PDB file of C-alpha atoms in Angstrom:
ATOM      1  CA  MET A   9       2.159  -0.459 -11.752  1.00  0.00           C
ATOM      2  CA  HIS A  10       4.344  -0.389 -14.971  1.00  0.00           C
ATOM      3  CA  ILE A  11       6.920   1.407 -15.175  1.00  0.00           C
ATOM      4  CA  PRO A  12       6.077   4.713 -17.837  1.00  0.00           C
ATOM      5  CA  GLN A  13       7.247   5.380 -21.312  1.00  0.00           C
ATOM      6  CA  ASP A  14      10.213   8.243 -20.511  1.00  0.00           C
ATOM      7  CA  GLU A  15      11.169   6.251 -17.233  1.00  0.00           C
ATOM      8  CA  LEU A  16      12.348   3.049 -20.115  1.00  0.00           C
ATOM      9  CA  GLN A  17      13.914   5.875 -22.150  1.00  0.00           C
ATOM     10  CA  LYS A  18      16.018   7.272 -19.343  1.00  0.00           C
ATOM     11  CA  PHE A  19      16.853   3.858 -18.631  1.00  0.00           C
ATOM     12  CA  GLN A  20      18.477   3.524 -22.777  1.00  0.00           C
ATOM     13  CA  SER A  21      19.489   6.105 -22.374  1.00  0.00           C
ATOM     14  CA  GLY A  22      21.523   5.928 -19.047  1.00  0.00           C
ATOM     15  CA  THR A  23      20.463   8.957 -16.873  1.00  0.00           C
ATOM     16  CA  MET A  24      19.154   7.455 -14.731  1.00  0.00           C
ATOM     17  CA  ASP A  25      21.071   7.993 -10.943  1.00  0.00           C
ATOM     18  CA  THR A  26      21.634   4.873  -8.839  1.00  0.00           C
ATOM     19  CA  GLU A  27      18.429   5.188  -6.847  1.00  0.00           C
ATOM     20  CA  GLU A  28      15.683   5.109  -9.864  1.00  0.00           C
ATOM     21  CA  MET A  29      17.740   2.559 -11.540  1.00  0.00           C
ATOM     22  CA  ILE A  30      17.947  -0.444  -7.856  1.00  0.00           C
ATOM     23  CA  HIS A  31      14.176   0.891  -7.859  1.00  0.00           C
ATOM     24  CA  PHE A  32      13.403  -0.336 -11.937  1.00  0.00           C
ATOM     25  CA  LEU A  33      15.497  -3.202 -12.015  1.00  0.00           C
ATOM     26  CA  GLU A  34      13.651  -4.698  -9.311  1.00  0.00           C
ATOM     27  CA  HIS A  35      10.415  -4.465 -10.259  1.00  0.00           C
ATOM     28  CA  MET A  36      11.366  -5.204 -14.008  1.00  0.00           C
ATOM     29  CA  GLU A  37      12.485  -8.294 -12.199  1.00  0.00           C
ATOM     30  CA  GLN A  38       9.046  -8.555 -10.876  1.00  0.00           C
ATOM     31  CA  CYS A  39       7.554  -7.724 -13.540  1.00  0.00           C
ATOM     32  CA  ASP A  40       6.473  -9.556 -16.483  1.00  0.00           C
ATOM     33  CA  PHE A  41       4.982  -7.568 -18.961  1.00  0.00           C
ATOM     34  CA  CYS A  42       7.132  -4.430 -18.435  1.00  0.00           C
ATOM     35  CA  LEU A  43      10.655  -6.378 -18.742  1.00  0.00           C
ATOM     36  CA  ASP A  44       8.628  -7.353 -22.454  1.00  0.00           C
ATOM     37  CA  GLN A  45       7.996  -3.501 -23.127  1.00  0.00           C
ATOM     38  CA  LEU A  46      12.043  -2.540 -22.343  1.00  0.00           C
ATOM     39  CA  LEU A  47      13.279  -6.373 -24.903  1.00  0.00           C
ATOM     40  CA  GLN A  48      10.734  -4.557 -27.360  1.00  0.00           C
ATOM     41  CA  GLU A  49      11.927  -1.382 -26.882  1.00  0.00           C
ATOM     42  CA  GLU A  50      15.988  -2.877 -27.484  1.00  0.00           C
ATOM     43  CA  GLU A  51      14.357  -4.821 -30.621  1.00  0.00           C
ATOM     44  CA  THR A  52      12.961  -1.253 -32.391  1.00  0.00           C
ATOM     45  CA  ALA A  53      15.831   0.748 -31.435  1.00  0.00           C
ATOM     46  CA  SER A  54      18.300   1.383 -33.617  1.00  0.00           C
ATOM     47  CA  VAL A  55      21.656   2.633 -32.825  1.00  0.00           C
ATOM     48  CA  PRO A  56      23.342   4.838 -36.028  1.00  0.00           C
ATOM     49  CA  ALA A  57      26.376   3.200 -37.756  1.00  0.00           C
ATOM     50  CA  PRO A  58      29.654   5.539 -37.420  1.00  0.00           C
ATOM     51  CA  SER A  59      29.567   7.996 -40.901  1.00  0.00           C
ATOM     52  CA  TYR A  60      33.431   6.571 -42.041  1.00  0.00           C
ATOM     53  CA  LEU A  61      31.535   2.808 -42.038  1.00  0.00           C
ATOM     54  CA  GLN A  62      29.906   3.542 -45.548  1.00  0.00           C
ATOM     55  CA  GLU A  63      33.430   4.622 -47.362  1.00  0.00           C
ATOM     56  CA  GLU A  64      35.372   2.120 -45.533  1.00  0.00           C
ATOM     57  CA  ILE A  65      32.301  -0.405 -47.234  1.00  0.00           C
ATOM     58  CA  MET A  66      32.601   1.499 -50.517  1.00  0.00           C
ATOM     59  CA  LYS A  67      36.435   0.812 -51.147  1.00  0.00           C
ATOM     60  CA  LYS A  68      36.442  -2.529 -49.723  1.00  0.00           C
ATOM     61  CA  ALA A  69      33.494  -3.447 -52.380  1.00  0.00           C
ATOM     62  CA  SER A  70      35.479  -1.538 -54.795  1.00  0.00           C
ATOM     63  CA  SER A  71      38.818  -3.055 -54.445  1.00  0.00           C
ATOM     64  CA  PRO A  72      40.214  -5.585 -56.878  1.00  0.00           C
ATOM     65  CA  GLU A  73      40.616  -8.671 -54.665  1.00  0.00           C
ATOM     66  CA  VAL A  74      36.693  -7.782 -54.011  1.00  0.00           C
ATOM     67  CA  THR A  75      35.719  -7.176 -57.649  1.00  0.00           C
ATOM     68  CA  ALA A  76      38.062  -9.860 -58.817  1.00  0.00           C
ATOM     69  CA  SER A  77      36.539 -12.333 -55.957  1.00  0.00           C
ATOM     70  CA  ARG A  78      33.238 -11.918 -57.549  1.00  0.00           C
ATOM     71  CA  LYS A  79      33.906 -12.547 -61.190  1.00  0.00           C
ATOM     72  CA  ILE A  80      35.937 -15.829 -60.042  1.00  0.00           C
ATOM     73  CA  ARG A  81      32.629 -16.912 -58.283  1.00  0.00           C
ATOM     74  CA  GLU A  82      30.284 -15.523 -61.350  1.00  0.00           C
ATOM     75  CA  THR A  83      32.650 -17.546 -63.941  1.00  0.00           C
ATOM     76  CA  ALA A  84      32.645 -20.474 -62.316  1.00  0.00           C
ATOM     77  CA  TYR A  85      28.547 -21.221 -60.944  1.00  0.00           C
ATOM     78  CA  TRP A  86      28.351 -20.565 -65.220  1.00  0.00           C
ATOM     79  CA  PHE A  87      31.402 -22.980 -66.048  1.00  0.00           C
ATOM     80  CA  ARG A  88      29.724 -25.583 -63.582  1.00  0.00           C
ATOM     81  CA  LEU A  89      26.133 -24.452 -65.333  1.00  0.00           C
ATOM     82  CA  LEU A  90      28.110 -25.752 -69.038  1.00  0.00           C
ATOM     83  CA  CYS A  91      29.305 -28.145 -67.839  1.00  0.00           C
ATOM     84  CA  ALA A  92      25.788 -29.317 -66.682  1.00  0.00           C
ATOM     85  CA  GLY A  93      24.061 -28.582 -70.363  1.00  0.00           C
ATOM     86  CA  LEU A  94      26.711 -30.629 -72.248  1.00  0.00           C
ATOM     87  CA  ARG A  95      26.593 -34.278 -69.856  1.00  0.00           C
ATOM     88  CA  THR A  96      23.175 -33.277 -70.522  1.00  0.00           C
ATOM     89  CA  ALA A  97      23.321 -33.035 -74.583  1.00  0.00           C
ATOM     90  CA  VAL A  98      25.463 -35.426 -74.659  1.00  0.00           C
ATOM     91  CA  GLY A  99      23.177 -38.209 -72.895  1.00  0.00           C
ATOM     92  CA  MET A 100      20.468 -37.232 -74.876  1.00  0.00           C
ATOM     93  CA  GLY A 101      22.030 -37.665 -77.822  1.00  0.00           C
ATOM     94  CA  VAL A 102      22.886 -41.049 -76.811  1.00  0.00           C
ATOM     95  CA  ALA A 103      19.088 -42.226 -76.253  1.00  0.00           C
ATOM     96  CA  LEU A 104      18.469 -40.804 -79.381  1.00  0.00           C
ATOM     97  CA  ILE A 105      20.935 -42.495 -81.313  1.00  0.00           C
ATOM     98  CA  MET A 106      20.838 -46.175 -79.271  1.00  0.00           C
ATOM     99  CA  LEU A 107      16.792 -45.195 -79.789  1.00  0.00           C
ATOM    100  CA  PHE A 108      16.741 -44.391 -83.746  1.00  0.00           C
ATOM    101  CA  SER A 109      19.825 -47.110 -83.968  1.00  0.00           C
ATOM    102  CA  VAL A 110      17.844 -49.754 -82.479  1.00  0.00           C
ATOM    103  CA  SER A 111      14.218 -48.802 -83.944  1.00  0.00           C
ATOM    104  CA  GLN A 112      15.648 -49.377 -87.507  1.00  0.00           C
ATOM    105  CA  SER A 113      16.921 -52.616 -87.166  1.00  0.00           C
ATOM    106  CA  ASP A 114      15.068 -55.250 -88.768  1.00  0.00           C
ATOM    107  CA  PHE A 115      16.439 -58.069 -86.428  1.00  0.00           C
ATOM    108  CA  THR A 116      13.735 -60.693 -88.544  1.00  0.00           C
ATOM    109  CA  THR A 117      16.289 -60.856 -91.876  1.00  0.00           C
ATOM    110  CA  LEU A 118      19.021 -61.708 -89.710  1.00  0.00           C
ATOM    111  CA  ARG A 119      21.176 -64.544 -91.250  1.00  0.00           C
ATOM    112  CA  PRO A 120      22.629 -67.598 -89.258  1.00  0.00           C
ATOM    113  CA  SER A 121      26.056 -68.825 -90.267  1.00  0.00           C
ATOM    114  CA  ARG A 122      25.552 -72.674 -91.436  1.00  0.00           C
ATOM    115  CA  GLU A 123      26.214 -74.228 -88.192  1.00  0.00           C
ATOM    116  CA  THR A 124      23.654 -72.120 -86.645  1.00  0.00           C
ATOM    117  CA  ARG A 125      21.152 -73.439 -89.579  1.00  0.00           C
ATOM    118  CA  THR A 126      22.524 -76.597 -88.599  1.00  0.00           C
ATOM    119  CA  LYS A 127      21.867 -77.127 -85.302  1.00  0.00           C
ATOM    120  CA  ILE A 128      19.022 -75.225 -85.475  1.00  0.00           C
ATOM    121  CA  SER A 129      17.048 -77.642 -88.158  1.00  0.00           C
ATOM    122  CA  SER A 130      18.127 -80.871 -86.365  1.00  0.00           C
ATOM    123  CA  SER A 131      16.517 -78.990 -83.729  1.00  0.00           C
ATOM    124  CA  PHE A 132      13.393 -80.628 -82.462  1.00  0.00           C
ATOM    125  CA  ASN A 133      13.223 -77.212 -80.278  1.00  0.00           C
ATOM    126  CA  ILE A 134      13.154 -74.559 -82.549  1.00  0.00           C
ATOM    127  CA  GLY A 135      12.502 -72.337 -79.596  1.00  0.00           C
ATOM    128  CA  SER A 136      16.025 -73.002 -78.698  1.00  0.00           C
ATOM    129  CA  GLY A 137      17.471 -71.693 -81.788  1.00  0.00           C
ATOM    130  CA  LEU A 138      15.355 -68.890 -81.296  1.00  0.00           C
ATOM    131  CA  ASN A 139      16.783 -68.209 -77.906  1.00  0.00           C
ATOM    132  CA  TRP A 140      20.446 -68.827 -79.113  1.00  0.00           C
ATOM    133  CA  ILE A 141      19.552 -65.914 -81.395  1.00  0.00           C
ATOM    134  CA  SER A 142      18.196 -63.826 -78.770  1.00  0.00           C
ATOM    135  CA  GLU A 143      21.016 -64.400 -76.626  1.00  0.00           C
ATOM    136  CA  GLN A 144      23.346 -63.620 -79.487  1.00  0.00           C
ATOM    137  CA  VAL A 145      21.772 -60.590 -80.224  1.00  0.00           C
ATOM    138  CA  GLY A 146      21.899 -58.623 -76.526  1.00  0.00           C
ATOM    139  CA  SER A 147      24.663 -59.229 -76.383  1.00  0.00           C
ATOM    140  CA  HIS A 148      26.411 -57.816 -79.118  1.00  0.00           C
ATOM    141  CA  LEU A 149      24.149 -54.788 -78.379  1.00  0.00           C
ATOM    142  CA  TYR A 150      25.625 -54.166 -74.215  1.00  0.00           C
ATOM    143  CA  GLU A 151      28.760 -54.840 -76.174  1.00  0.00           C
ATOM    144  CA  HIS A 152      27.861 -52.117 -79.398  1.00  0.00           C
ATOM    145  CA  SER A 153      25.882 -49.921 -76.689  1.00  0.00           C
ATOM    146  CA  GLN A 154      29.755 -49.910 -74.069  1.00  0.00           C
ATOM    147  CA  ASN A 155      31.599 -48.822 -76.350  1.00  0.00           C
ATOM    148  CA  ILE A 156      28.783 -46.768 -77.012  1.00  0.00           C
ATOM    149  CA  SER A 157      29.075 -45.048 -72.659  1.00  0.00           C
ATOM    150  CA  ASP A 158      32.809 -45.529 -72.877  1.00  0.00           C
ATOM    151  CA  ASN A 159      33.095 -43.351 -76.110  1.00  0.00           C
ATOM    152  CA  LEU A 160      30.820 -40.760 -74.344  1.00  0.00           C
ATOM    153  CA  ASN A 161      32.422 -41.132 -70.523  1.00  0.00           C
ATOM    154  CA  ASP A 162      35.945 -40.736 -72.116  1.00  0.00           C
ATOM    155  CA  LEU A 163      34.493 -37.506 -74.145  1.00  0.00           C
ATOM    156  CA  THR A 164      32.646 -36.051 -71.253  1.00  0.00           C
ATOM    157  CA  ASN A 165      35.549 -36.913 -69.063  1.00  0.00           C
ATOM    158  CA  LYS A 166      38.270 -34.864 -71.675  1.00  0.00           C
ATOM    159  CA  ILE A 167      35.712 -32.130 -71.551  1.00  0.00           C
ATOM    160  CA  ILE A 168      34.795 -31.621 -68.373  1.00  0.00           C
ATOM    161  CA  ASN A 169      38.732 -32.018 -67.164  1.00  0.00           C
ATOM    162  CA  GLY A 170      40.504 -29.201 -70.032  1.00  0.00           C
ATOM    163  CA  GLY A 171      41.274 -31.715 -72.816  1.00  0.00           C
ATOM    164  CA  LYS A 172      43.160 -33.957 -70.768  1.00  0.00           C
TER     165      LYS A 172
END
């Protein structure tokens, strides 16, 4: 036989006498069903907050230190978002500049120096001369793109560090 609902309520309110409490606890030790019911009652039971607590919470929430802390967190969030946006915009700008500058370059009109022309004409293997030209073009592109990358890195660091 299980413990009735009124007995569970008496236990929760603390109005049981010693004999009833002993019987109740002995039954709880043996009956998992009643123990589960008691635990469910405990989980659903709510204890009302003291009346002064709402006033204290409202005072604390409107205090200057809480308001300032909230504003600081909000400002820091927007600043981080701005920095991430600037980095993205600068990176996309550099990528577009590099894309358009390389795509508009006409590599067929490169004029090799006299020394280079002599090397090419004296060589039976024209592929080696073209290989050298492509290496020169590649190294110049690498140097200039590295300079652009360094300048953009310096610029973003100055923006992030406030001009320092």
